[in-house]
PDB file of C-alpha atoms in Angstrom:
ATOM      1  CA  MET B 193       0.151  -0.278  -0.234  1.00  0.00           C
ATOM      2  CA  ILE B 194       1.197   3.459  -0.765  1.00  0.00           C
ATOM      3  CA  LEU B 195       0.620   6.138   1.732  1.00  0.00           C
ATOM      4  CA  ASN B 196       0.330  10.131   0.863  1.00  0.00           C
ATOM      5  CA  SER B 197       1.890  12.152   3.436  1.00  0.00           C
ATOM      6  CA  ALA B 198      -1.414  13.118   4.936  1.00  0.00           C
ATOM      7  CA  THR B 199      -1.827   9.588   6.307  1.00  0.00           C
ATOM      8  CA  THR B 200       1.269   9.154   8.243  1.00  0.00           C
ATOM      9  CA  HIS B 201       0.126  12.006  10.935  1.00  0.00           C
ATOM     10  CA  GLY B 202      -3.477  10.981  11.650  1.00  0.00           C
ATOM     11  CA  PRO B 203      -5.238   9.891  15.185  1.00  0.00           C
ATOM     12  CA  LEU B 204      -4.832   6.464  16.654  1.00  0.00           C
ATOM     13  CA  THR B 205      -6.723   3.912  14.909  1.00  0.00           C
ATOM     14  CA  ARG B 206      -8.234   0.716  16.577  1.00  0.00           C
ATOM     15  CA  THR B 207      -5.366  -1.113  14.507  1.00  0.00           C
ATOM     16  CA  ALA B 208      -3.151   1.011  16.147  1.00  0.00           C
ATOM     17  CA  LEU B 209      -4.182   1.007  19.756  1.00  0.00           C
ATOM     18  CA  THR B 210      -4.043  -2.712  19.349  1.00  0.00           C
ATOM     19  CA  THR B 211      -0.676  -2.241  18.066  1.00  0.00           C
ATOM     20  CA  LEU B 212       0.251  -0.154  20.908  1.00  0.00           C
ATOM     21  CA  VAL B 213      -1.037  -3.023  23.533  1.00  0.00           C
ATOM     22  CA  LEU B 214       1.005  -5.824  21.692  1.00  0.00           C
ATOM     23  CA  CYS B 215       4.112  -3.894  20.900  1.00  0.00           C
ATOM     24  CA  GLY B 216       3.873  -0.948  23.477  1.00  0.00           C
ATOM     25  CA  LEU B 217       3.009  -2.540  26.701  1.00  0.00           C
ATOM     26  CA  SER B 218       4.753  -5.975  26.417  1.00  0.00           C
ATOM     27  CA  LEU B 219       8.212  -5.752  26.133  1.00  0.00           C
ATOM     28  CA  ALA B 220       8.741  -9.534  25.842  1.00  0.00           C
ATOM     29  CA  ALA B 221       6.809  -9.668  22.772  1.00  0.00           C
ATOM     30  CA  ALA B 222       7.851  -6.597  20.509  1.00  0.00           C
ATOM     31  CA  CYS B 223       6.624  -6.161  16.945  1.00  0.00           C
ATOM     32  CA  GLY B 224       8.759  -5.716  14.089  1.00  0.00           C
ATOM     33  CA  ARG B 225      12.026  -6.553  13.110  1.00  0.00           C
ATOM     34  CA  THR B 226      15.658  -6.005  14.194  1.00  0.00           C
ATOM     35  CA  VAL B 227      18.135  -4.974  11.667  1.00  0.00           C
ATOM     36  CA  SER B 228      22.044  -5.160  12.768  1.00  0.00           C
ATOM     37  CA  VAL B 229      24.264  -2.461  11.691  1.00  0.00           C
ATOM     38  CA  GLY B 230      25.757  -3.612   8.417  1.00  0.00           C
ATOM     39  CA  GLY B 231      23.503  -6.699   8.434  1.00  0.00           C
ATOM     40  CA  SER B 232      19.897  -7.546   7.503  1.00  0.00           C
ATOM     41  CA  PRO B 233      16.508  -7.844   9.065  1.00  0.00           C
ATOM     42  CA  ASP B 234      16.636 -11.262   9.876  1.00  0.00           C
ATOM     43  CA  ALA B 235      15.815 -11.351  13.459  1.00  0.00           C
ATOM     44  CA  PRO B 236      12.242 -10.864  15.374  1.00  0.00           C
ATOM     45  CA  ALA B 237      12.564  -7.437  17.361  1.00  0.00           C
ATOM     46  CA  SER B 238      11.583  -9.403  20.647  1.00  0.00           C
ATOM     47  CA  THR B 239      15.070 -11.248  20.504  1.00  0.00           C
ATOM     48  CA  ALA B 240      17.178  -8.003  20.463  1.00  0.00           C
ATOM     49  CA  SER B 241      17.182  -6.116  24.273  1.00  0.00           C
ATOM     50  CA  SER B 242      19.216  -3.195  22.766  1.00  0.00           C
ATOM     51  CA  ALA B 243      16.064  -2.612  20.462  1.00  0.00           C
ATOM     52  CA  SER B 244      14.346  -0.513  22.973  1.00  0.00           C
ATOM     53  CA  ALA B 245      14.136   3.135  22.632  1.00  0.00           C
ATOM     54  CA  PRO B 246      17.394   5.047  23.223  1.00  0.00           C
ATOM     55  CA  SER B 247      18.056   7.316  26.160  1.00  0.00           C
ATOM     56  CA  ALA B 248      17.984  10.871  25.406  1.00  0.00           C
ATOM     57  CA  ASP B 249      21.876  11.647  25.926  1.00  0.00           C
ATOM     58  CA  SER B 250      22.140   8.771  23.535  1.00  0.00           C
ATOM     59  CA  GLY B 251      22.167  10.984  20.485  1.00  0.00           C
ATOM     60  CA  GLN B 252      25.802  11.848  19.958  1.00  0.00           C
ATOM     61  CA  GLN B 253      27.945  10.567  17.391  1.00  0.00           C
ATOM     62  CA  THR B 254      30.999   8.878  17.859  1.00  0.00           C
ATOM     63  CA  SER B 255      34.350   9.244  15.872  1.00  0.00           C
ATOM     64  CA  GLN B 256      35.140   5.199  15.997  1.00  0.00           C
ATOM     65  CA  PRO B 257      32.511   2.586  15.951  1.00  0.00           C
ATOM     66  CA  PRO B 258      31.547   0.945  19.350  1.00  0.00           C
ATOM     67  CA  ALA B 259      34.161  -1.852  20.539  1.00  0.00           C
ATOM     68  CA  THR B 260      30.985  -3.715  21.835  1.00  0.00           C
ATOM     69  CA  GLY B 261      30.232  -4.363  17.891  1.00  0.00           C
ATOM     70  CA  ASN B 262      26.701  -3.979  16.256  1.00  0.00           C
ATOM     71  CA  THR B 263      23.735  -2.511  17.854  1.00  0.00           C
ATOM     72  CA  ALA B 264      20.167  -3.470  16.427  1.00  0.00           C
ATOM     73  CA  LEU B 265      18.122  -1.185  15.087  1.00  0.00           C
ATOM     74  CA  ARG B 266      14.314  -1.539  15.557  1.00  0.00           C
ATOM     75  CA  VAL B 267      12.209  -1.786  12.656  1.00  0.00           C
ATOM     76  CA  VAL B 268       8.196  -1.059  12.943  1.00  0.00           C
ATOM     77  CA  ASP B 269       5.877  -1.729  10.406  1.00  0.00           C
ATOM     78  CA  SER B 270       3.447   1.089  11.447  1.00  0.00           C
ATOM     79  CA  ALA B 271       3.767   4.883  11.551  1.00  0.00           C
ATOM     80  CA  ALA B 272       5.218   7.087  14.594  1.00  0.00           C
ATOM     81  CA  ALA B 273       1.927   8.766  15.289  1.00  0.00           C
ATOM     82  CA  ASP B 274       0.273   5.312  15.701  1.00  0.00           C
ATOM     83  CA  ASN B 275       2.818   4.163  18.230  1.00  0.00           C
ATOM     84  CA  GLY B 276       2.239   7.434  20.113  1.00  0.00           C
ATOM     85  CA  LEU B 277       4.820   9.436  18.782  1.00  0.00           C
ATOM     86  CA  GLN B 278       4.711  13.258  17.985  1.00  0.00           C
ATOM     87  CA  GLY B 279       7.555  15.343  16.580  1.00  0.00           C
ATOM     88  CA  THR B 280      10.275  14.681  14.437  1.00  0.00           C
ATOM     89  CA  GLY B 281      12.504  12.416  16.899  1.00  0.00           C
ATOM     90  CA  GLY B 282      15.237  14.954  16.145  1.00  0.00           C
ATOM     91  CA  THR B 283      15.459  14.990  12.094  1.00  0.00           C
ATOM     92  CA  VAL B 284      16.269  18.327  10.970  1.00  0.00           C
ATOM     93  CA  THR B 285      15.406  19.947   7.521  1.00  0.00           C
ATOM     94  CA  GLY B 286      16.775  21.867   4.670  1.00  0.00           C
ATOM     95  CA  ARG B 287      20.427  23.326   5.198  1.00  0.00           C
ATOM     96  CA  GLN B 288      20.438  22.143   8.974  1.00  0.00           C
ATOM     97  CA  VAL B 289      23.128  20.402  10.010  1.00  0.00           C
ATOM     98  CA  GLN B 290      22.108  16.932  11.537  1.00  0.00           C
ATOM     99  CA  GLU B 291      24.571  17.352  14.927  1.00  0.00           C
ATOM    100  CA  ALA B 292      23.288  14.666  16.418  1.00  0.00           C
ATOM    101  CA  PRO B 293      21.405  11.449  14.692  1.00  0.00           C
ATOM    102  CA  PRO B 294      17.780  11.467  15.700  1.00  0.00           C
ATOM    103  CA  LYS B 295      15.991   9.099  18.089  1.00  0.00           C
ATOM    104  CA  TRP B 296      13.848   7.823  15.837  1.00  0.00           C
ATOM    105  CA  VAL B 297      13.086   7.943  11.999  1.00  0.00           C
ATOM    106  CA  GLN B 298       9.780   7.881   9.785  1.00  0.00           C
ATOM    107  CA  LEU B 299      10.218   6.379   5.976  1.00  0.00           C
ATOM    108  CA  SER B 300       7.090   6.633   4.224  1.00  0.00           C
ATOM    109  CA  ALA B 301       6.438   6.060   0.631  1.00  0.00           C
ATOM    110  CA  VAL B 302       4.406   8.468  -1.441  1.00  0.00           C
ATOM    111  CA  ARG B 303       3.717   9.332  -5.210  1.00  0.00           C
ATOM    112  CA  SER B 304       3.935  12.399  -7.210  1.00  0.00           C
ATOM    113  CA  PRO B 305       3.851  13.018 -10.670  1.00  0.00           C
ATOM    114  CA  ALA B 306       6.945  14.342 -10.996  1.00  0.00           C
ATOM    115  CA  LEU B 307       8.964  11.462  -8.919  1.00  0.00           C
ATOM    116  CA  GLY B 308       6.267   8.532  -9.272  1.00  0.00           C
ATOM    117  CA  THR B 309       6.451   6.494  -5.908  1.00  0.00           C
ATOM    118  CA  HIS B 310       9.498   7.553  -3.864  1.00  0.00           C
ATOM    119  CA  LEU B 311      10.618   7.907   0.057  1.00  0.00           C
ATOM    120  CA  ILE B 312      10.302  10.951   2.312  1.00  0.00           C
ATOM    121  CA  ASN B 313      11.058  11.441   6.151  1.00  0.00           C
ATOM    122  CA  ILE B 314       8.844  12.564   8.600  1.00  0.00           C
ATOM    123  CA  ASN B 315       9.389  16.223   7.729  1.00  0.00           C
ATOM    124  CA  GLN B 316       8.071  15.386   4.088  1.00  0.00           C
ATOM    125  CA  ALA B 317      11.967  15.613   2.806  1.00  0.00           C
ATOM    126  CA  THR B 318      12.810  13.750  -0.551  1.00  0.00           C
ATOM    127  CA  LEU B 319      15.216  10.910  -0.101  1.00  0.00           C
ATOM    128  CA  TYR B 320      17.773  10.148  -2.202  1.00  0.00           C
ATOM    129  CA  ARG B 321      20.012   7.497  -3.996  1.00  0.00           C
ATOM    130  CA  PHE B 322      23.802   7.626  -4.967  1.00  0.00           C
ATOM    131  CA  ASP B 323      24.697   5.872  -8.084  1.00  0.00           C
ATOM    132  CA  LYS B 324      28.300   5.760  -7.046  1.00  0.00           C
ATOM    133  CA  ASP B 325      27.116   3.820  -3.966  1.00  0.00           C
ATOM    134  CA  THR B 326      26.415  -0.189  -3.738  1.00  0.00           C
ATOM    135  CA  ALA B 327      23.703  -2.106  -2.631  1.00  0.00           C
ATOM    136  CA  GLU B 328      25.492  -5.328  -2.343  1.00  0.00           C
ATOM    137  CA  PRO B 329      27.348  -4.832  -0.081  1.00  0.00           C
ATOM    138  CA  SER B 330      25.730  -1.625   0.791  1.00  0.00           C
ATOM    139  CA  ARG B 331      28.414   0.773   1.072  1.00  0.00           C
ATOM    140  CA  SER B 332      28.309   4.619   0.777  1.00  0.00           C
ATOM    141  CA  ALA B 333      30.778   6.569  -1.326  1.00  0.00           C
ATOM    142  CA  CYS B 334      29.523   9.954  -0.432  1.00  0.00           C
ATOM    143  CA  VAL B 335      31.678  11.163   2.246  1.00  0.00           C
ATOM    144  CA  GLY B 336      33.357  14.727   3.223  1.00  0.00           C
ATOM    145  CA  GLU B 337      32.046  17.497   1.243  1.00  0.00           C
ATOM    146  CA  CYS B 338      29.647  15.150  -0.591  1.00  0.00           C
ATOM    147  CA  ALA B 339      28.251  14.145   2.983  1.00  0.00           C
ATOM    148  CA  THR B 340      27.570  17.987   3.704  1.00  0.00           C
ATOM    149  CA  THR B 341      25.527  18.703   0.617  1.00  0.00           C
ATOM    150  CA  TRP B 342      23.681  15.038   0.763  1.00  0.00           C
ATOM    151  CA  PRO B 343      23.108  14.518   4.691  1.00  0.00           C
ATOM    152  CA  PRO B 344      23.046  10.785   5.105  1.00  0.00           C
ATOM    153  CA  VAL B 345      19.786   9.605   6.697  1.00  0.00           C
ATOM    154  CA  THR B 346      21.312   8.472  10.245  1.00  0.00           C
ATOM    155  CA  ILE B 347      19.716   7.308  13.312  1.00  0.00           C
ATOM    156  CA  VAL B 348      21.202   6.948  17.009  1.00  0.00           C
ATOM    157  CA  GLU B 349      22.230   3.341  17.999  1.00  0.00           C
ATOM    158  CA  GLY B 350      19.445   0.805  18.890  1.00  0.00           C
ATOM    159  CA  GLY B 351      17.133   3.665  17.204  1.00  0.00           C
ATOM    160  CA  ASN B 352      13.598   2.681  16.098  1.00  0.00           C
ATOM    161  CA  VAL B 353      12.588   2.806  12.421  1.00  0.00           C
ATOM    162  CA  TYR B 354       8.804   3.815  11.588  1.00  0.00           C
ATOM    163  CA  LEU B 355       7.253   2.818   8.299  1.00  0.00           C
ATOM    164  CA  ALA B 356       4.276   3.939   6.029  1.00  0.00           C
ATOM    165  CA  GLY B 357       3.971   1.939   3.015  1.00  0.00           C
ATOM    166  CA  VAL B 358       7.313   0.330   3.199  1.00  0.00           C
ATOM    167  CA  ASP B 359       8.260  -3.058   3.438  1.00  0.00           C
ATOM    168  CA  GLU B 360      10.216  -3.648   6.536  1.00  0.00           C
ATOM    169  CA  LYS B 361      12.288  -6.461   4.902  1.00  0.00           C
ATOM    170  CA  GLN B 362      13.880  -3.589   2.491  1.00  0.00           C
ATOM    171  CA  VAL B 363      15.385  -1.134   5.822  1.00  0.00           C
ATOM    172  CA  GLY B 364      19.047  -1.925   6.723  1.00  0.00           C
ATOM    173  CA  ALA B 365      21.680  -0.259   7.924  1.00  0.00           C
ATOM    174  CA  ILE B 366      25.317   0.597   7.351  1.00  0.00           C
ATOM    175  CA  ARG B 367      27.967   2.178   9.672  1.00  0.00           C
ATOM    176  CA  ARG B 368      29.762   4.747   8.074  1.00  0.00           C
ATOM    177  CA  ASP B 369      33.620   5.728   8.576  1.00  0.00           C
ATOM    178  CA  ASP B 370      32.496   8.489  11.142  1.00  0.00           C
ATOM    179  CA  GLY B 371      30.882   5.722  13.392  1.00  0.00           C
ATOM    180  CA  SER B 372      27.232   7.103  12.802  1.00  0.00           C
ATOM    181  CA  VAL B 373      24.625   4.880  11.468  1.00  0.00           C
ATOM    182  CA  GLN B 374      23.102   5.168   7.845  1.00  0.00           C
ATOM    183  CA  LEU B 375      19.907   3.713   6.838  1.00  0.00           C
ATOM    184  CA  THR B 376      19.681   1.659   3.700  1.00  0.00           C
ATOM    185  CA  ILE B 377      16.646   0.773   1.553  1.00  0.00           C
ATOM    186  CA  GLY B 378      16.877  -2.515  -0.813  1.00  0.00           C
ATOM    187  CA  GLY B 379      20.501  -2.114   0.192  1.00  0.00           C
ATOM    188  CA  TRP B 380      21.484   1.488  -1.186  1.00  0.00           C
ATOM    189  CA  PRO B 381      22.088   4.302   1.242  1.00  0.00           C
ATOM    190  CA  VAL B 382      19.876   6.994   1.406  1.00  0.00           C
ATOM    191  CA  TYR B 383      20.438  10.879   2.087  1.00  0.00           C
ATOM    192  CA  ARG B 384      18.457  14.047   2.204  1.00  0.00           C
ATOM    193  CA  TYR B 385      19.794  17.042  -0.214  1.00  0.00           C
ATOM    194  CA  SER B 386      20.827  20.119   1.456  1.00  0.00           C
ATOM    195  CA  GLY B 387      19.046  21.996  -1.424  1.00  0.00           C
ATOM    196  CA  ASP B 388      15.627  20.905  -0.732  1.00  0.00           C
ATOM    197  CA  ILE B 389      14.260  23.752   1.848  1.00  0.00           C
ATOM    198  CA  GLU B 390      10.451  23.370   1.852  1.00  0.00           C
ATOM    199  CA  ALA B 391       8.498  19.989   2.209  1.00  0.00           C
ATOM    200  CA  GLY B 392       8.308  18.235  -0.921  1.00  0.00           C
ATOM    201  CA  ASP B 393      11.089  19.489  -2.794  1.00  0.00           C
ATOM    202  CA  ALA B 394      12.852  17.162  -5.219  1.00  0.00           C
ATOM    203  CA  ASN B 395      15.812  19.821  -6.502  1.00  0.00           C
ATOM    204  CA  GLY B 396      18.372  16.921  -6.108  1.00  0.00           C
ATOM    205  CA  GLN B 397      16.636  14.789  -8.782  1.00  0.00           C
ATOM    206  CA  GLY B 398      19.052  13.633 -11.593  1.00  0.00           C
ATOM    207  CA  LEU B 399      21.590  15.850 -10.449  1.00  0.00           C
ATOM    208  CA  GLY B 400      25.330  15.040 -11.893  1.00  0.00           C
ATOM    209  CA  GLY B 401      23.219  12.107 -13.269  1.00  0.00           C
ATOM    210  CA  THR B 402      23.830  10.469 -10.557  1.00  0.00           C
ATOM    211  CA  TRP B 403      21.594  11.429  -7.699  1.00  0.00           C
ATOM    212  CA  PHE B 404      17.795  10.139  -7.476  1.00  0.00           C
ATOM    213  CA  ALA B 405      14.643  10.020  -5.535  1.00  0.00           C
ATOM    214  CA  ALA B 406      14.973   6.478  -3.740  1.00  0.00           C
ATOM    215  CA  GLY B 407      11.859   4.262  -4.237  1.00  0.00           C
ATOM    216  CA  PRO B 408      10.806   2.045  -1.343  1.00  0.00           C
ATOM    217  CA  THR B 409      12.535  -0.687  -2.724  1.00  0.00           C
ATOM    218  CA  GLY B 410      16.074   1.525  -3.530  1.00  0.00           C
ATOM    219  CA  GLN B 411      14.962   1.940  -7.059  1.00  0.00           C
ATOM    220  CA  LYS B 412      15.284   5.401  -8.647  1.00  0.00           C
ATOM    221  CA  SER B 413      11.957   6.798  -8.788  1.00  0.00           C
ATOM    222  CA  VAL B 414      11.034   7.896 -12.496  1.00  0.00           C
ATOM    223  CA  PRO B 415       8.117  10.373 -13.297  1.00  0.00           C
ATOM    224  CA  GLN B 416       4.545   8.530 -13.561  1.00  0.00           C
TER     225      GLN B 416
END
């Protein structure tokens, strides 16, 4: 199912309340899946003790990966609002610098005539993929000045990824050279574009012949 952006901010429904009862109130039986950093979403969320929401002071990036190894992210097959969350989780917009990764991220699939079906975040910012990256294995080639122009979509260690119209099995994560955790879709690392100022902007589409809006399976989005 493809959702428009308006569906990601509605009131709790009967289904959502059921999800809260089953997932939010029962730590032993959390819904969704877990994604190890650099791995695939193969394990049930209830098997990972680190998949709970991070503390408020856990959002600082580190210059080196933790010595303890990967920390699993929790991928939740419902929107943030359906899980009782408001706000952005700490995701910034436009040219703002993402100084600390968000505590949670929402990925939504929407459709537009100019881009076809593509991904946006909770701020309705278009998300992109880079042709010079690789999906197998997942690897980012956008570093340094490139990552300033095209900020990676990052998340804190152990954070939650909420979905609207996106298959949870498509969501993955890699650890970047600076130690931060970047989300992937269909293996492709995803980014914002600093030149997109307003919600719904897609000024990065086709830039350099290598940057394209990302579809919900990691494919390049094309006009429809």
